[in-house]
PDB file of C-alpha atoms in Angstrom:
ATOM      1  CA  UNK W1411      61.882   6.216 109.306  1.00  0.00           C
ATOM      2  CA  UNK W1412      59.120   8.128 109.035  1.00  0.00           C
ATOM      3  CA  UNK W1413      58.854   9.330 105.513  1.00  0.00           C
ATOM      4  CA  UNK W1414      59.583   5.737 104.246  1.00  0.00           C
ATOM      5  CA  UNK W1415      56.468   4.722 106.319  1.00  0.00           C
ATOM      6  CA  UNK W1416      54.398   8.057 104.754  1.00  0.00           C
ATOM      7  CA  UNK W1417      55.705   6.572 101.790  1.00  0.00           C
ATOM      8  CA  UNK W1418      54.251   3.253 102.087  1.00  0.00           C
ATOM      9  CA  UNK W1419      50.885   4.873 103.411  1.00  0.00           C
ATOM     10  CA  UNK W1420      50.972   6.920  99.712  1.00  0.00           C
ATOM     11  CA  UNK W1421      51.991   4.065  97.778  1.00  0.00           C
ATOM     12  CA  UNK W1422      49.235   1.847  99.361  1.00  0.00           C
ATOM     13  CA  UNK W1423      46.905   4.466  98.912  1.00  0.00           C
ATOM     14  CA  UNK W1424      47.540   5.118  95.443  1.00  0.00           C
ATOM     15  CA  UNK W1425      47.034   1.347  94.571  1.00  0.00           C
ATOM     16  CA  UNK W1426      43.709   1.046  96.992  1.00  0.00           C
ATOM     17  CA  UNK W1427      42.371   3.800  95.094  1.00  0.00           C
ATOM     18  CA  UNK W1428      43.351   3.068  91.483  1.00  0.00           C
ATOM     19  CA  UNK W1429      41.539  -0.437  92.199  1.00  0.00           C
ATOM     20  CA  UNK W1430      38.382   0.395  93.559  1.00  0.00           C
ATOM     21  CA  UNK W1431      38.272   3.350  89.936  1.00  0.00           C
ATOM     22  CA  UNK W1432      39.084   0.428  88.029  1.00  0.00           C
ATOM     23  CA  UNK W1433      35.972  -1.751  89.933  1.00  0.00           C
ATOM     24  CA  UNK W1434      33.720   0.893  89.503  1.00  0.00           C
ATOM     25  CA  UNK W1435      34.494   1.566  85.838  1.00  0.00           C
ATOM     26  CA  UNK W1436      33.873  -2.186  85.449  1.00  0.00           C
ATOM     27  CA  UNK W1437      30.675  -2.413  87.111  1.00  0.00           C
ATOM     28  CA  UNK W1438      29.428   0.424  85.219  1.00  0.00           C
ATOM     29  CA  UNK W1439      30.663  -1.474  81.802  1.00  0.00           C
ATOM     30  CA  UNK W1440      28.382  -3.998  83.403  1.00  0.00           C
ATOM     31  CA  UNK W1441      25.155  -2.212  83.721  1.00  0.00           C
ATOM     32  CA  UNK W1442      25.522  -0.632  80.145  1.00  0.00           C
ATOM     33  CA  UNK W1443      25.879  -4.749  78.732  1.00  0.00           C
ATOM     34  CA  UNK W1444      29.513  -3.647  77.441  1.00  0.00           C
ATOM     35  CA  UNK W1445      31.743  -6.980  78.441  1.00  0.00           C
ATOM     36  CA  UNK W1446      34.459  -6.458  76.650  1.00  0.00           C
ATOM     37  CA  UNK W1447      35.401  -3.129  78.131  1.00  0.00           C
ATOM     38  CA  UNK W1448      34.415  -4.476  81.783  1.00  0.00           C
ATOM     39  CA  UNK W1449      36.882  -7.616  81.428  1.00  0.00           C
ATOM     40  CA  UNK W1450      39.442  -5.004  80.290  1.00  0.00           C
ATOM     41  CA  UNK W1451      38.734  -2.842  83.249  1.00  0.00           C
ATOM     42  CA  UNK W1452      38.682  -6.265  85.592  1.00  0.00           C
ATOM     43  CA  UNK W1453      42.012  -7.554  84.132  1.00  0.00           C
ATOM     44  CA  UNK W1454      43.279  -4.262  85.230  1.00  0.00           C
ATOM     45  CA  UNK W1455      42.151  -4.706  88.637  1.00  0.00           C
ATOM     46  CA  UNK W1456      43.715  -8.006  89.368  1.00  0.00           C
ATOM     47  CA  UNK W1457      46.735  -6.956  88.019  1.00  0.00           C
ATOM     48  CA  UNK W1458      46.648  -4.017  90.794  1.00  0.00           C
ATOM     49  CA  UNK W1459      45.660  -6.437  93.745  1.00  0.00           C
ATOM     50  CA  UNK W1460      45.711 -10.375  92.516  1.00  0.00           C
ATOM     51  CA  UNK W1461      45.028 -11.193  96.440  1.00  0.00           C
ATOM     52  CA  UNK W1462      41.535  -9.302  96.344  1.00  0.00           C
ATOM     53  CA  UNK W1463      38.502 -12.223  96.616  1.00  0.00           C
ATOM     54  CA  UNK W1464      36.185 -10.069  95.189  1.00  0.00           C
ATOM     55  CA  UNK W1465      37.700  -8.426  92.260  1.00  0.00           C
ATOM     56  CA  UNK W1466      38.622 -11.968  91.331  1.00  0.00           C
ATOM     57  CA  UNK W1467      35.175 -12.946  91.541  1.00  0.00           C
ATOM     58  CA  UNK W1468      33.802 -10.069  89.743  1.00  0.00           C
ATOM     59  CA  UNK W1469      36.606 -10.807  87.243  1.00  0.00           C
ATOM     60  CA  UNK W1470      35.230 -14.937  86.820  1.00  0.00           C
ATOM     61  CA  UNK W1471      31.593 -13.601  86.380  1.00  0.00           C
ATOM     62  CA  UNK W1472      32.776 -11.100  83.539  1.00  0.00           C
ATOM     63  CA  UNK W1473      34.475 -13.638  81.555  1.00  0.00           C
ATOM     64  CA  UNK W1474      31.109 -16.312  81.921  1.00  0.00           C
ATOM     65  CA  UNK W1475      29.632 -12.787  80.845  1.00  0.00           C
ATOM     66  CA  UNK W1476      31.595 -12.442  77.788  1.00  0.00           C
ATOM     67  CA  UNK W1477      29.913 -15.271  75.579  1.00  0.00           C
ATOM     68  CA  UNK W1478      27.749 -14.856  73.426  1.00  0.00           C
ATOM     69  CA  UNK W1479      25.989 -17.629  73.892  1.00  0.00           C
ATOM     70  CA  UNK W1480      25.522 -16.922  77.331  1.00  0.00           C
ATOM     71  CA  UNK W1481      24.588 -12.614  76.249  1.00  0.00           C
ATOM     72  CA  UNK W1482      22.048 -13.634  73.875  1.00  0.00           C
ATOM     73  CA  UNK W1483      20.277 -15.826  76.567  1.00  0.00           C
ATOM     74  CA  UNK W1484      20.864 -12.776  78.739  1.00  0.00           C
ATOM     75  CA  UNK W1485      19.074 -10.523  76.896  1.00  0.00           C
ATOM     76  CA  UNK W1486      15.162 -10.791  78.050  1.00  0.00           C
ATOM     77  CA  UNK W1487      17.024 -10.064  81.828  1.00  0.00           C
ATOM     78  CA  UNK W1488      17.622  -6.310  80.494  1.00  0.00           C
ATOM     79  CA  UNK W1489      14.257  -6.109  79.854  1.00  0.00           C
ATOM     80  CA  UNK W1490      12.903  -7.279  82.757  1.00  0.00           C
ATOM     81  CA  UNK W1491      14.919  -5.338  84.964  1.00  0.00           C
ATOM     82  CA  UNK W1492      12.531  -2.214  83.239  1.00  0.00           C
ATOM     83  CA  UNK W1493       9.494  -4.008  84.422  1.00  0.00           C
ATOM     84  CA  UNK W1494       7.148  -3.179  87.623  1.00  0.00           C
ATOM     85  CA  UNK W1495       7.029  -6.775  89.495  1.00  0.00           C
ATOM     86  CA  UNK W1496       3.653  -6.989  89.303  1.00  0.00           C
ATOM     87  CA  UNK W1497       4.616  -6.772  84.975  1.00  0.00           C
ATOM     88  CA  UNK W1498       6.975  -9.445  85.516  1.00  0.00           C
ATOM     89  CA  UNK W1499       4.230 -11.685  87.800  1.00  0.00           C
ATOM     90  CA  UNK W1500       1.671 -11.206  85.215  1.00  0.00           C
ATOM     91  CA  UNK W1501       3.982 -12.296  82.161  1.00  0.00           C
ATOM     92  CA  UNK W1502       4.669 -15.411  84.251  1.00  0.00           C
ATOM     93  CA  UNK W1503       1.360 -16.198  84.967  1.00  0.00           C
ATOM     94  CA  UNK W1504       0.111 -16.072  81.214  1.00  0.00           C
ATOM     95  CA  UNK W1505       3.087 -17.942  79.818  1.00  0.00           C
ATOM     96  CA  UNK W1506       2.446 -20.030  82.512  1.00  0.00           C
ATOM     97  CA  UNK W1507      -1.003 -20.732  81.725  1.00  0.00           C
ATOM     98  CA  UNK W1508      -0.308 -20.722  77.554  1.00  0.00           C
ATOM     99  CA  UNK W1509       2.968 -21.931  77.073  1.00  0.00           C
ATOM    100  CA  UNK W1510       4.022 -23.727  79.842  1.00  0.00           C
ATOM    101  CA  UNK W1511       6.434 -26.437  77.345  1.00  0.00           C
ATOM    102  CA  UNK W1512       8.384 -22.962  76.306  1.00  0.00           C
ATOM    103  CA  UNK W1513       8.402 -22.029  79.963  1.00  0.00           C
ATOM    104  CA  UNK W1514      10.666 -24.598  80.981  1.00  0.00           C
ATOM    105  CA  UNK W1515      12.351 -25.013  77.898  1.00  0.00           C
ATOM    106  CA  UNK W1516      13.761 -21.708  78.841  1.00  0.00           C
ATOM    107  CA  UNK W1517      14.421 -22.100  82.405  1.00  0.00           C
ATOM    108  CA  UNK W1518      16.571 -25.174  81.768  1.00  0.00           C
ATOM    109  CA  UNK W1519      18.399 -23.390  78.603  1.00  0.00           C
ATOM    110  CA  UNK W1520      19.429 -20.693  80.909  1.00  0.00           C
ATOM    111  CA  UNK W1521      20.136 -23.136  83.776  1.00  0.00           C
ATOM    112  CA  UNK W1522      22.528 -25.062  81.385  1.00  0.00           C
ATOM    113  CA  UNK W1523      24.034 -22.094  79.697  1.00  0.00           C
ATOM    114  CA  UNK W1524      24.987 -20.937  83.342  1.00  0.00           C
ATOM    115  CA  UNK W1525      26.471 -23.857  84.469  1.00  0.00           C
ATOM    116  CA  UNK W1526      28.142 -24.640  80.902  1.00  0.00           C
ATOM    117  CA  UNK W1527      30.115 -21.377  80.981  1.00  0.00           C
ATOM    118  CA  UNK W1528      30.973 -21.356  84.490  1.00  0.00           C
ATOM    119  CA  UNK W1529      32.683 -24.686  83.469  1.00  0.00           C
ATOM    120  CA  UNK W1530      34.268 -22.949  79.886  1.00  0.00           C
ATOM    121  CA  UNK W1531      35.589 -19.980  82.455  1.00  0.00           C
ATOM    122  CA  UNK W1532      36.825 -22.817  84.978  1.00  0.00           C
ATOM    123  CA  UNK W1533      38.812 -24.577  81.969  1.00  0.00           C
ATOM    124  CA  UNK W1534      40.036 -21.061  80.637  1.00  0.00           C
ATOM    125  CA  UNK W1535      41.438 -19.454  83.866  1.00  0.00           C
ATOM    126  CA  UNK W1536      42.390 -22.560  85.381  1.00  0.00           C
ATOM    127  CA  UNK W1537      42.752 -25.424  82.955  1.00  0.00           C
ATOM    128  CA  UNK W1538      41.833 -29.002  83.630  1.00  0.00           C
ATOM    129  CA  UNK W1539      42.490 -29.245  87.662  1.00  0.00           C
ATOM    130  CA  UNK W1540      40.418 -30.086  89.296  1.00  0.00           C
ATOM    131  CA  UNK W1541      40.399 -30.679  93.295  1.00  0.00           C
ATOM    132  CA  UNK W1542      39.353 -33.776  94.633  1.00  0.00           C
TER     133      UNK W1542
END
């Protein structure tokens, strides 16, 4: 009885700790913008532990991540995550004060591209259900 049970400890080990390598190579896929590789690495993960919230999650983002559409309206966010916040507070304030049309013409394309492929990631994973 007691090696099956050291077994078990192993085996569960083994799988805890192949996960959480396969959740850190994804998030580091994340922070060097390379999707593809991250939803590989995230696929990988589910298929370790398909009960885990999180990786599941993590896995939902990375797939709304994936289009292009949604990368190329993205891309100022890599940018700003260089900037000093008093960069970013300026930049507002003077496209604030000279373009404020463009302004929200960009906070309500990336408030539509967000919730546009949250819904193309709902209809891919899950398909049309819906619950009521």
């Amino acid at each position: 009885m007691p090696k099956s049970i050291n077994w078990f400890v192993r085996t569960i080990t083994f799988y805890e700790t192949s996960n959480w390598k396969a959740m850190d190579e994804a998030l580091e896929n994340e922070q060097r913008n390379d999707y593809d590789e991250q939803l590989h690495m995230l696929k990988n993960a589910i298929l370790l532990d398909p009960t885990n919230k999180q990786i599941r999650t993590e896995y939902l983002e990375a797939l709304q991540k994936s289009y292009t559409f949604y990368q190329i309206v993205l891309a100022p966010t890599t940018i700003l995550k260089r900037l000093k916040p008093w960069q970013i507070l300026i930049g507002w304030f003077a496209n604030f004060l000279l373009a404020k049309p463009f302004l929200i013409v960009f906070v309500v394309l990336y408030i539509l591209t967000h919730w546009v492929t949250k819904l193309l990631v709902h209809l891919k994973v899950f398909g049309w259900t819906f619950k009521r």
